[in-house]
Each structure stands twice: as C-alpha cells, then as structure tokens.
Short mmCIF file of N, CA and C in Angstrom, two decimals:
data_model
loop_
_atom_site.label_atom_id
_atom_site.label_comp_id
_atom_site.label_asym_id
_atom_site.label_seq_id
_atom_site.Cartn_x
_atom_site.Cartn_y
_atom_site.Cartn_z
N MET A 234 0.79 -1.20 0.10
CA MET A 234 -0.10 -0.02 -0.02
C MET A 234 0.94 1.21 -0.02
N ARG A 235 1.96 1.23 0.80
CA ARG A 235 2.75 2.25 0.89
C ARG A 235 3.50 2.50 -0.49
N THR A 236 3.98 1.55 -1.01
CA THR A 236 4.74 1.77 -2.35
C THR A 236 3.89 2.17 -3.36
N ARG A 237 2.44 1.89 -3.25
CA ARG A 237 1.38 2.56 -4.36
C ARG A 237 1.40 4.00 -4.07
N ASN A 238 1.40 4.43 -2.85
CA ASN A 238 1.20 5.87 -2.55
C ASN A 238 2.40 6.64 -2.99
N ILE A 239 3.75 5.91 -2.87
CA ILE A 239 4.79 6.65 -3.01
C ILE A 239 4.75 6.77 -4.67
N ALA A 240 4.55 5.76 -5.25
CA ALA A 240 4.59 5.71 -6.88
C ALA A 240 3.42 6.80 -7.23
N LEU A 241 2.31 6.85 -6.77
CA LEU A 241 1.40 7.86 -7.19
C LEU A 241 1.81 9.35 -6.88
N SER A 242 2.34 9.51 -5.69
CA SER A 242 2.85 10.92 -5.44
C SER A 242 3.93 11.18 -6.31
N SER A 243 4.90 10.33 -6.68
CA SER A 243 5.95 10.63 -7.51
C SER A 243 5.49 10.94 -9.17
N VAL A 244 4.41 10.32 -9.45
CA VAL A 244 3.94 10.44 -10.92
C VAL A 244 3.20 11.77 -10.91
N ALA A 245 2.68 12.23 -9.75
CA ALA A 245 1.85 13.47 -9.73
C ALA A 245 2.97 14.47 -9.67
N ALA A 246 4.14 14.42 -8.99
CA ALA A 246 5.01 15.51 -8.97
C ALA A 246 5.68 15.53 -10.31
N ALA A 247 5.92 14.52 -10.95
CA ALA A 247 6.64 14.60 -12.19
C ALA A 247 5.68 15.19 -13.31
N THR A 248 4.53 14.97 -13.00
CA THR A 248 3.42 15.60 -13.97
C THR A 248 3.43 17.14 -13.78
N ALA A 249 3.45 17.39 -12.61
CA ALA A 249 3.37 18.85 -12.34
C ALA A 249 4.83 19.65 -12.67
N LEU A 250 5.80 18.95 -12.67
CA LEU A 250 7.03 19.45 -13.09
C LEU A 250 7.07 19.53 -14.70
N LEU A 251 6.52 18.55 -15.40
CA LEU A 251 6.60 18.61 -16.68
C LEU A 251 5.55 19.68 -17.29
N GLY A 252 4.50 19.95 -16.48
CA GLY A 252 3.50 20.85 -16.87
C GLY A 252 4.01 22.28 -16.72
N LEU A 253 4.85 22.47 -15.84
CA LEU A 253 5.48 23.85 -15.72
C LEU A 253 6.50 24.12 -16.69
N ALA A 254 7.18 22.94 -17.05
CA ALA A 254 8.32 23.16 -18.05
C ALA A 254 7.58 23.32 -19.42
N GLY A 255 6.58 22.62 -19.60
CA GLY A 255 5.80 22.82 -21.05
C GLY A 255 5.28 24.17 -21.14
N THR A 256 4.72 24.76 -20.06
CA THR A 256 4.25 26.19 -20.11
C THR A 256 5.37 27.06 -20.30
N ALA A 257 6.42 26.97 -19.73
CA ALA A 257 7.66 27.94 -19.89
C ALA A 257 8.09 27.83 -21.24
N ALA A 258 8.21 26.47 -21.89
CA ALA A 258 8.68 26.40 -23.31
C ALA A 258 7.65 27.11 -24.16
N ALA A 259 6.29 27.06 -24.08
CA ALA A 259 5.33 27.45 -24.78
C ALA A 259 5.29 29.16 -24.81
N ASP A 260 5.65 29.66 -23.67
CA ASP A 260 5.87 31.05 -23.52
C ASP A 260 6.93 31.77 -24.26
N SER A 261 8.12 31.03 -24.32
CA SER A 261 9.22 31.50 -25.05
C SER A 261 9.42 31.18 -26.50
N THR A 262 8.94 32.37 -27.31
CA THR A 262 9.04 32.09 -28.71
C THR A 262 10.25 32.75 -29.30
N PRO A 263 10.91 32.03 -30.19
CA PRO A 263 12.10 32.41 -30.82
C PRO A 263 11.76 33.91 -31.52
N ALA A 264 12.80 34.61 -31.54
CA ALA A 264 12.75 36.07 -32.18
C ALA A 264 13.11 35.74 -33.53
N PRO A 265 12.43 36.29 -34.48
CA PRO A 265 12.68 36.15 -36.05
C PRO A 265 14.14 36.64 -36.26
N SER A 266 14.87 35.88 -37.09
CA SER A 266 16.13 36.01 -37.24
C SER A 266 16.32 37.19 -38.44
N ALA A 267 17.50 37.83 -38.41
CA ALA A 267 17.70 39.02 -39.29
C ALA A 267 17.46 38.56 -40.76
N SER A 268 17.93 37.49 -40.90
CA SER A 268 18.14 37.21 -42.43
C SER A 268 16.76 36.44 -43.08
N ALA A 269 15.68 36.44 -42.10
CA ALA A 269 14.37 35.91 -42.56
C ALA A 269 13.70 36.90 -43.41
N LYS A 270 13.17 36.53 -44.58
CA LYS A 270 12.44 37.57 -45.48
C LYS A 270 11.03 37.72 -44.92
N PRO A 271 10.68 38.87 -44.86
CA PRO A 271 9.14 39.16 -44.43
C PRO A 271 8.24 39.01 -45.56
N GLY A 272 7.25 38.14 -45.46
CA GLY A 272 6.23 37.86 -46.28
C GLY A 272 4.83 38.51 -45.95
N ALA A 273 4.07 38.70 -47.05
CA ALA A 273 2.89 39.28 -46.83
C ALA A 273 1.95 38.54 -45.98
N GLY A 274 2.15 37.13 -46.04
CA GLY A 274 1.39 36.26 -45.31
C GLY A 274 0.08 35.94 -45.84
N ASP A 275 -0.22 36.28 -47.14
CA ASP A 275 -1.42 36.03 -47.73
C ASP A 275 -1.39 34.86 -48.50
N GLY A 276 -0.51 34.08 -48.65
CA GLY A 276 -0.43 32.85 -49.31
C GLY A 276 -0.18 32.90 -50.82
N ALA A 277 0.31 34.04 -51.35
CA ALA A 277 0.51 34.20 -52.66
C ALA A 277 1.29 33.25 -53.45
N GLN A 278 2.47 33.00 -52.87
CA GLN A 278 3.33 31.95 -53.50
C GLN A 278 2.70 30.72 -53.59
N ALA A 279 2.04 30.14 -52.60
CA ALA A 279 1.34 28.88 -52.70
C ALA A 279 0.27 28.98 -53.60
N LEU A 280 -0.59 30.03 -53.88
CA LEU A 280 -1.47 30.20 -54.73
C LEU A 280 -0.98 30.21 -56.15
N CYS A 281 0.00 31.04 -56.32
CA CYS A 281 0.63 30.99 -57.72
C CYS A 281 1.06 29.59 -58.07
N LYS A 282 1.52 28.78 -57.25
CA LYS A 282 1.91 27.45 -57.49
C LYS A 282 0.96 26.49 -58.05
N ARG A 283 -0.47 26.80 -57.47
CA ARG A 283 -1.51 25.90 -57.62
C ARG A 283 -2.42 26.19 -58.77
N VAL A 284 -2.18 27.56 -59.34
CA VAL A 284 -3.01 28.13 -60.34
C VAL A 284 -3.26 27.09 -61.37
N PRO A 285 -2.21 26.44 -62.10
CA PRO A 285 -2.69 25.33 -63.10
C PRO A 285 -3.56 24.31 -62.79
N LYS A 286 -3.38 23.72 -61.48
CA LYS A 286 -4.31 22.73 -61.16
C LYS A 286 -5.64 23.23 -60.88
N ILE A 287 -5.96 24.48 -60.32
CA ILE A 287 -7.07 25.05 -60.01
C ILE A 287 -7.80 25.32 -61.47
N GLU A 288 -7.10 25.78 -62.38
CA GLU A 288 -7.66 26.07 -63.69
C GLU A 288 -8.27 24.75 -64.23
N LYS A 289 -7.45 23.70 -64.10
CA LYS A 289 -7.80 22.47 -64.73
C LYS A 289 -9.21 21.96 -63.87
N ARG A 290 -9.09 22.06 -62.74
CA ARG A 290 -10.43 21.69 -61.81
C ARG A 290 -11.59 22.62 -62.23
N ILE A 291 -11.54 23.81 -62.32
CA ILE A 291 -12.62 24.48 -62.78
C ILE A 291 -13.07 24.21 -64.09
N HIS A 292 -12.06 24.12 -65.17
CA HIS A 292 -12.56 23.65 -66.48
C HIS A 292 -13.31 22.32 -66.48
N ARG A 293 -12.69 21.43 -65.72
CA ARG A 293 -13.41 20.15 -65.78
C ARG A 293 -14.66 20.25 -65.19
N ALA A 294 -15.13 20.97 -64.24
CA ALA A 294 -16.34 21.01 -63.42
C ALA A 294 -17.34 21.74 -64.35
N LEU A 295 -17.01 22.91 -65.07
CA LEU A 295 -17.77 23.43 -65.98
C LEU A 295 -17.99 22.67 -67.23
N GLN A 296 -17.12 21.84 -67.59
CA GLN A 296 -17.42 20.91 -68.72
C GLN A 296 -18.50 19.70 -68.37
N ARG A 297 -18.41 19.33 -67.21
CA ARG A 297 -19.42 18.49 -66.66
C ARG A 297 -20.68 19.11 -66.40
N LEU A 298 -20.76 20.15 -65.88
CA LEU A 298 -22.08 20.96 -65.59
C LEU A 298 -22.72 21.33 -66.95
N GLN A 299 -21.89 21.58 -67.88
CA GLN A 299 -22.61 22.18 -69.18
C GLN A 299 -22.73 20.87 -70.11
N GLY A 300 -22.43 19.68 -69.74
CA GLY A 300 -22.49 18.61 -70.67
C GLY A 300 -23.95 18.16 -71.12
N LYS A 301 -23.83 17.35 -71.95
CA LYS A 301 -25.32 16.73 -72.51
C LYS A 301 -25.93 15.93 -71.47
N ALA A 302 -27.26 15.51 -71.91
CA ALA A 302 -28.16 14.73 -70.93
C ALA A 302 -27.31 13.47 -70.50
N GLY A 303 -26.43 12.90 -71.34
CA GLY A 303 -25.82 11.56 -71.00
C GLY A 303 -24.78 11.78 -69.95
N ARG A 304 -24.09 12.90 -69.74
CA ARG A 304 -23.16 13.12 -68.81
C ARG A 304 -23.40 13.20 -67.43
N ARG A 305 -22.96 12.19 -66.58
CA ARG A 305 -23.22 12.41 -65.21
C ARG A 305 -22.66 13.58 -64.58
N GLY A 306 -23.67 14.25 -63.84
CA GLY A 306 -23.51 15.57 -63.21
C GLY A 306 -23.76 16.87 -63.89
N SER A 307 -24.30 16.61 -65.15
CA SER A 307 -24.47 17.68 -65.97
C SER A 307 -26.01 18.28 -65.42
N VAL A 308 -26.20 19.55 -65.65
CA VAL A 308 -27.59 20.04 -65.58
C VAL A 308 -28.47 19.42 -66.37
N ALA A 309 -28.30 19.22 -67.62
CA ALA A 309 -29.25 18.44 -68.69
C ALA A 309 -29.64 17.26 -68.00
N ARG A 310 -28.94 16.53 -67.51
CA ARG A 310 -29.14 15.26 -66.93
C ARG A 310 -30.18 15.29 -65.90
N LEU A 311 -29.78 16.12 -65.09
CA LEU A 311 -30.68 16.27 -63.93
C LEU A 311 -31.97 16.89 -64.12
N GLU A 312 -32.08 17.82 -65.15
CA GLU A 312 -33.35 18.35 -65.54
C GLU A 312 -34.26 17.14 -66.16
N LYS A 313 -33.64 16.25 -66.79
CA LYS A 313 -34.27 14.78 -67.29
C LYS A 313 -34.91 14.17 -66.13
N ARG A 314 -34.02 14.01 -65.02
CA ARG A 314 -34.36 13.26 -64.01
C ARG A 314 -35.57 13.93 -63.27
N VAL A 315 -35.59 15.28 -63.31
CA VAL A 315 -36.80 15.96 -62.66
C VAL A 315 -37.86 15.65 -63.46
N GLU A 316 -37.84 15.65 -64.81
CA GLU A 316 -39.08 15.54 -65.62
C GLU A 316 -39.63 14.19 -65.41
N LYS A 317 -38.66 13.01 -65.22
CA LYS A 317 -39.27 11.79 -65.18
C LYS A 317 -39.93 11.56 -63.77
N ALA A 318 -39.36 12.14 -62.67
CA ALA A 318 -39.94 12.13 -61.63
C ALA A 318 -41.45 12.64 -61.40
N LYS A 319 -41.45 13.86 -62.14
CA LYS A 319 -42.78 14.61 -62.09
C LYS A 319 -43.78 13.55 -62.94
N ALA A 320 -43.34 13.14 -63.90
CA ALA A 320 -44.06 12.28 -64.88
C ALA A 320 -44.55 11.06 -64.13
N ALA A 321 -43.84 10.58 -63.15
CA ALA A 321 -44.24 9.21 -62.57
C ALA A 321 -44.97 9.56 -61.38
N GLY A 322 -45.18 10.98 -61.07
CA GLY A 322 -45.90 11.18 -59.77
C GLY A 322 -45.15 11.18 -58.60
N HIS A 323 -43.86 11.16 -58.61
CA HIS A 323 -43.05 11.06 -57.31
C HIS A 323 -42.70 12.42 -57.00
N THR A 324 -43.74 13.11 -56.36
CA THR A 324 -43.48 14.49 -55.94
C THR A 324 -42.34 14.95 -55.16
N GLU A 325 -42.27 14.06 -54.11
CA GLU A 325 -41.07 14.31 -53.06
C GLU A 325 -39.81 14.23 -53.72
N ILE A 326 -39.80 13.24 -54.70
CA ILE A 326 -38.48 12.99 -55.29
C ILE A 326 -38.21 14.11 -56.21
N ALA A 327 -39.17 14.70 -57.01
CA ALA A 327 -39.04 15.62 -58.03
C ALA A 327 -38.77 17.08 -57.18
N ASN A 328 -39.29 17.25 -55.94
CA ASN A 328 -38.88 18.48 -55.18
C ASN A 328 -37.37 18.38 -54.77
N PHE A 329 -37.08 17.30 -54.31
CA PHE A 329 -35.53 16.99 -53.85
C PHE A 329 -34.74 17.49 -55.15
N LEU A 330 -34.89 16.80 -56.24
CA LEU A 330 -33.96 16.84 -57.47
C LEU A 330 -34.16 18.39 -57.99
N ASP A 331 -35.28 18.99 -57.83
CA ASP A 331 -35.50 20.49 -58.34
C ASP A 331 -34.63 21.29 -57.53
N HIS A 332 -34.50 20.98 -56.26
CA HIS A 332 -33.66 22.03 -55.45
C HIS A 332 -32.32 21.55 -55.71
N LYS A 333 -31.80 20.50 -56.04
CA LYS A 333 -30.56 20.09 -56.36
C LYS A 333 -30.16 20.64 -57.74
N LEU A 334 -31.11 20.60 -58.60
CA LEU A 334 -30.86 21.28 -59.90
C LEU A 334 -30.78 22.71 -59.80
N THR A 335 -31.48 23.38 -59.01
CA THR A 335 -31.39 24.83 -58.61
C THR A 335 -29.92 25.32 -58.29
N HIS A 336 -29.42 24.23 -57.24
CA HIS A 336 -28.02 24.65 -56.72
C HIS A 336 -27.06 24.46 -57.89
N ARG A 337 -27.17 23.34 -58.49
CA ARG A 337 -26.37 23.15 -59.72
C ARG A 337 -26.31 24.12 -60.81
N LYS A 338 -27.35 24.64 -61.03
CA LYS A 338 -27.48 25.71 -62.06
C LYS A 338 -26.72 26.85 -61.42
N SER A 339 -26.77 27.18 -60.21
CA SER A 339 -26.10 28.41 -59.60
C SER A 339 -24.52 28.20 -59.58
N LEU A 340 -24.09 26.99 -59.54
CA LEU A 340 -22.71 26.74 -59.76
C LEU A 340 -22.03 27.19 -60.90
N VAL A 341 -22.80 27.29 -62.13
CA VAL A 341 -22.18 27.76 -63.34
C VAL A 341 -21.64 29.07 -63.25
N PRO A 342 -22.47 29.98 -63.11
CA PRO A 342 -21.97 31.33 -63.01
C PRO A 342 -20.78 31.60 -62.03
N THR A 343 -20.94 30.90 -60.75
CA THR A 343 -20.02 31.01 -60.01
C THR A 343 -18.64 30.48 -60.35
N LEU A 344 -18.64 29.34 -60.99
CA LEU A 344 -17.41 28.75 -61.55
C LEU A 344 -16.84 29.78 -62.72
N GLN A 345 -17.74 30.24 -63.52
CA GLN A 345 -17.22 31.12 -64.62
C GLN A 345 -16.64 32.41 -64.01
N GLN A 346 -17.09 32.89 -62.81
CA GLN A 346 -16.38 34.12 -62.32
C GLN A 346 -15.18 33.78 -61.59
N ARG A 347 -14.99 32.54 -61.21
CA ARG A 347 -13.89 32.06 -60.40
C ARG A 347 -12.61 31.93 -61.46
N GLN A 348 -13.13 31.50 -62.74
CA GLN A 348 -12.23 31.25 -63.76
C GLN A 348 -11.64 32.55 -64.20
N LYS A 349 -12.59 33.66 -64.36
CA LYS A 349 -12.12 34.97 -64.65
C LYS A 349 -11.16 35.47 -63.60
N ASP A 350 -11.56 35.36 -62.46
CA ASP A 350 -10.57 35.81 -61.18
C ASP A 350 -9.29 35.03 -61.32
N LEU A 351 -9.38 33.84 -61.61
CA LEU A 351 -8.03 32.99 -61.62
C LEU A 351 -7.12 33.48 -62.89
N THR A 352 -7.70 33.91 -63.93
CA THR A 352 -6.91 34.55 -65.08
C THR A 352 -6.31 35.56 -64.53
N LYS A 353 -6.70 36.57 -63.75
CA LYS A 353 -6.32 37.75 -63.33
C LYS A 353 -5.05 37.47 -62.28
N VAL A 354 -5.48 36.38 -61.48
CA VAL A 354 -4.34 35.88 -60.39
C VAL A 354 -3.03 35.33 -61.34
N ALA A 355 -3.28 34.57 -62.18
CA ALA A 355 -2.27 34.04 -63.05
C ALA A 355 -1.45 35.08 -63.68
N THR A 356 -2.04 36.04 -64.23
CA THR A 356 -1.33 37.41 -64.80
C THR A 356 -0.55 38.09 -63.66
N TRP A 357 -1.17 38.25 -62.59
CA TRP A 357 -0.46 38.89 -61.41
C TRP A 357 0.81 37.92 -60.92
N CYS A 358 0.65 36.74 -61.07
CA CYS A 358 1.75 35.79 -60.63
C CYS A 358 2.89 35.91 -61.57
N ARG A 359 2.60 35.96 -62.90
CA ARG A 359 3.74 36.18 -63.85
C ARG A 359 4.49 37.47 -63.75
N THR A 360 3.73 38.54 -63.42
CA THR A 360 4.43 39.84 -63.34
C THR A 360 5.11 40.03 -61.88
N HIS A 361 4.78 39.14 -60.94
CA HIS A 361 5.50 39.30 -59.50
C HIS A 361 6.09 38.17 -59.34
N HIS A 362 6.74 37.52 -60.16
CA HIS A 362 7.62 36.34 -60.01
C HIS A 362 7.07 35.22 -59.09
N ASN A 363 5.88 34.85 -59.44
CA ASN A 363 5.01 33.83 -58.79
C ASN A 363 4.90 34.11 -57.17
N GLY A 364 4.70 35.28 -57.03
CA GLY A 364 4.46 35.57 -55.28
C GLY A 364 5.78 35.73 -54.60
N ALA A 365 6.85 35.54 -55.14
CA ALA A 365 8.07 35.74 -54.24
C ALA A 365 8.21 36.94 -53.90
N SER A 366 8.51 37.17 -52.41
CA SER A 366 8.75 38.55 -52.01
C SER A 366 10.02 39.16 -52.42
N SER A 367 9.89 40.40 -52.83
CA SER A 367 11.06 41.05 -53.37
C SER A 367 12.21 41.31 -52.40
#
C-alpha cells in the first residue's frame, strides 16, 4: 500500500514539473532572425504554384455541368431526372431533385467568375515572380 502511494505521489510530482516546463517552453517564442524575409502572409506564393491545377479543376467542373444529358453531373441530365420524377408522380423526389438542380445551375456562373478571377491571378503571378517577396 505504501509503495503504491509513493509511486502515485512521484507520478503526480513529475506531471506537475513537466506541466510547468511545458508552459515555460510555450511562452518563450524565438525571435525572428535578421536573415528571414518578411512575407505578406497572404499565401500568394502557394496560390501561384497551384494556379494550373485550379484552372484544370474549374474547367473540368464547367465541362461536366454544361455537358449533354448523357453526362453524369450535368445540368441537362438532372433536368431529365426531374421531368421523369414529375411524370411518374413522385412529388417528393421531384422536389428534392429540383432543389438540387437549382443549386447545380447556380454553380455555373460562380465557376465562370472564379475562372475569370483566376486568369487575373495568373497574370499577377507572372508579373510578380510567382508571388516571391522582393
């Protein structure tokens, strides 16, 4: 019984000491070195690096949304599904699909705007050395 109490008290003491040391370590933040380049912190360099991938992703999404009725994920295919559900008298299904269709249609102008914005970002990246700080 006595050894268990000693063991528990030593564990508690060690935990308390480690907790104090951890707090002291967390409070001391290293000063920035003089050779470190100050960045804007806006992630420009990372965004410039990802522009080609983002362009491809937006292009693929727009192609899918604007595809023909046979293309999965297209607005036209979902419109056909809504029509079929209404024709079959499945009102709840038609309502669900109609709300989904409304959302999908709203994605097209949003993605087109992002595509335009990304073109401007790509131009900025070319003129600013891919976001590298001067």
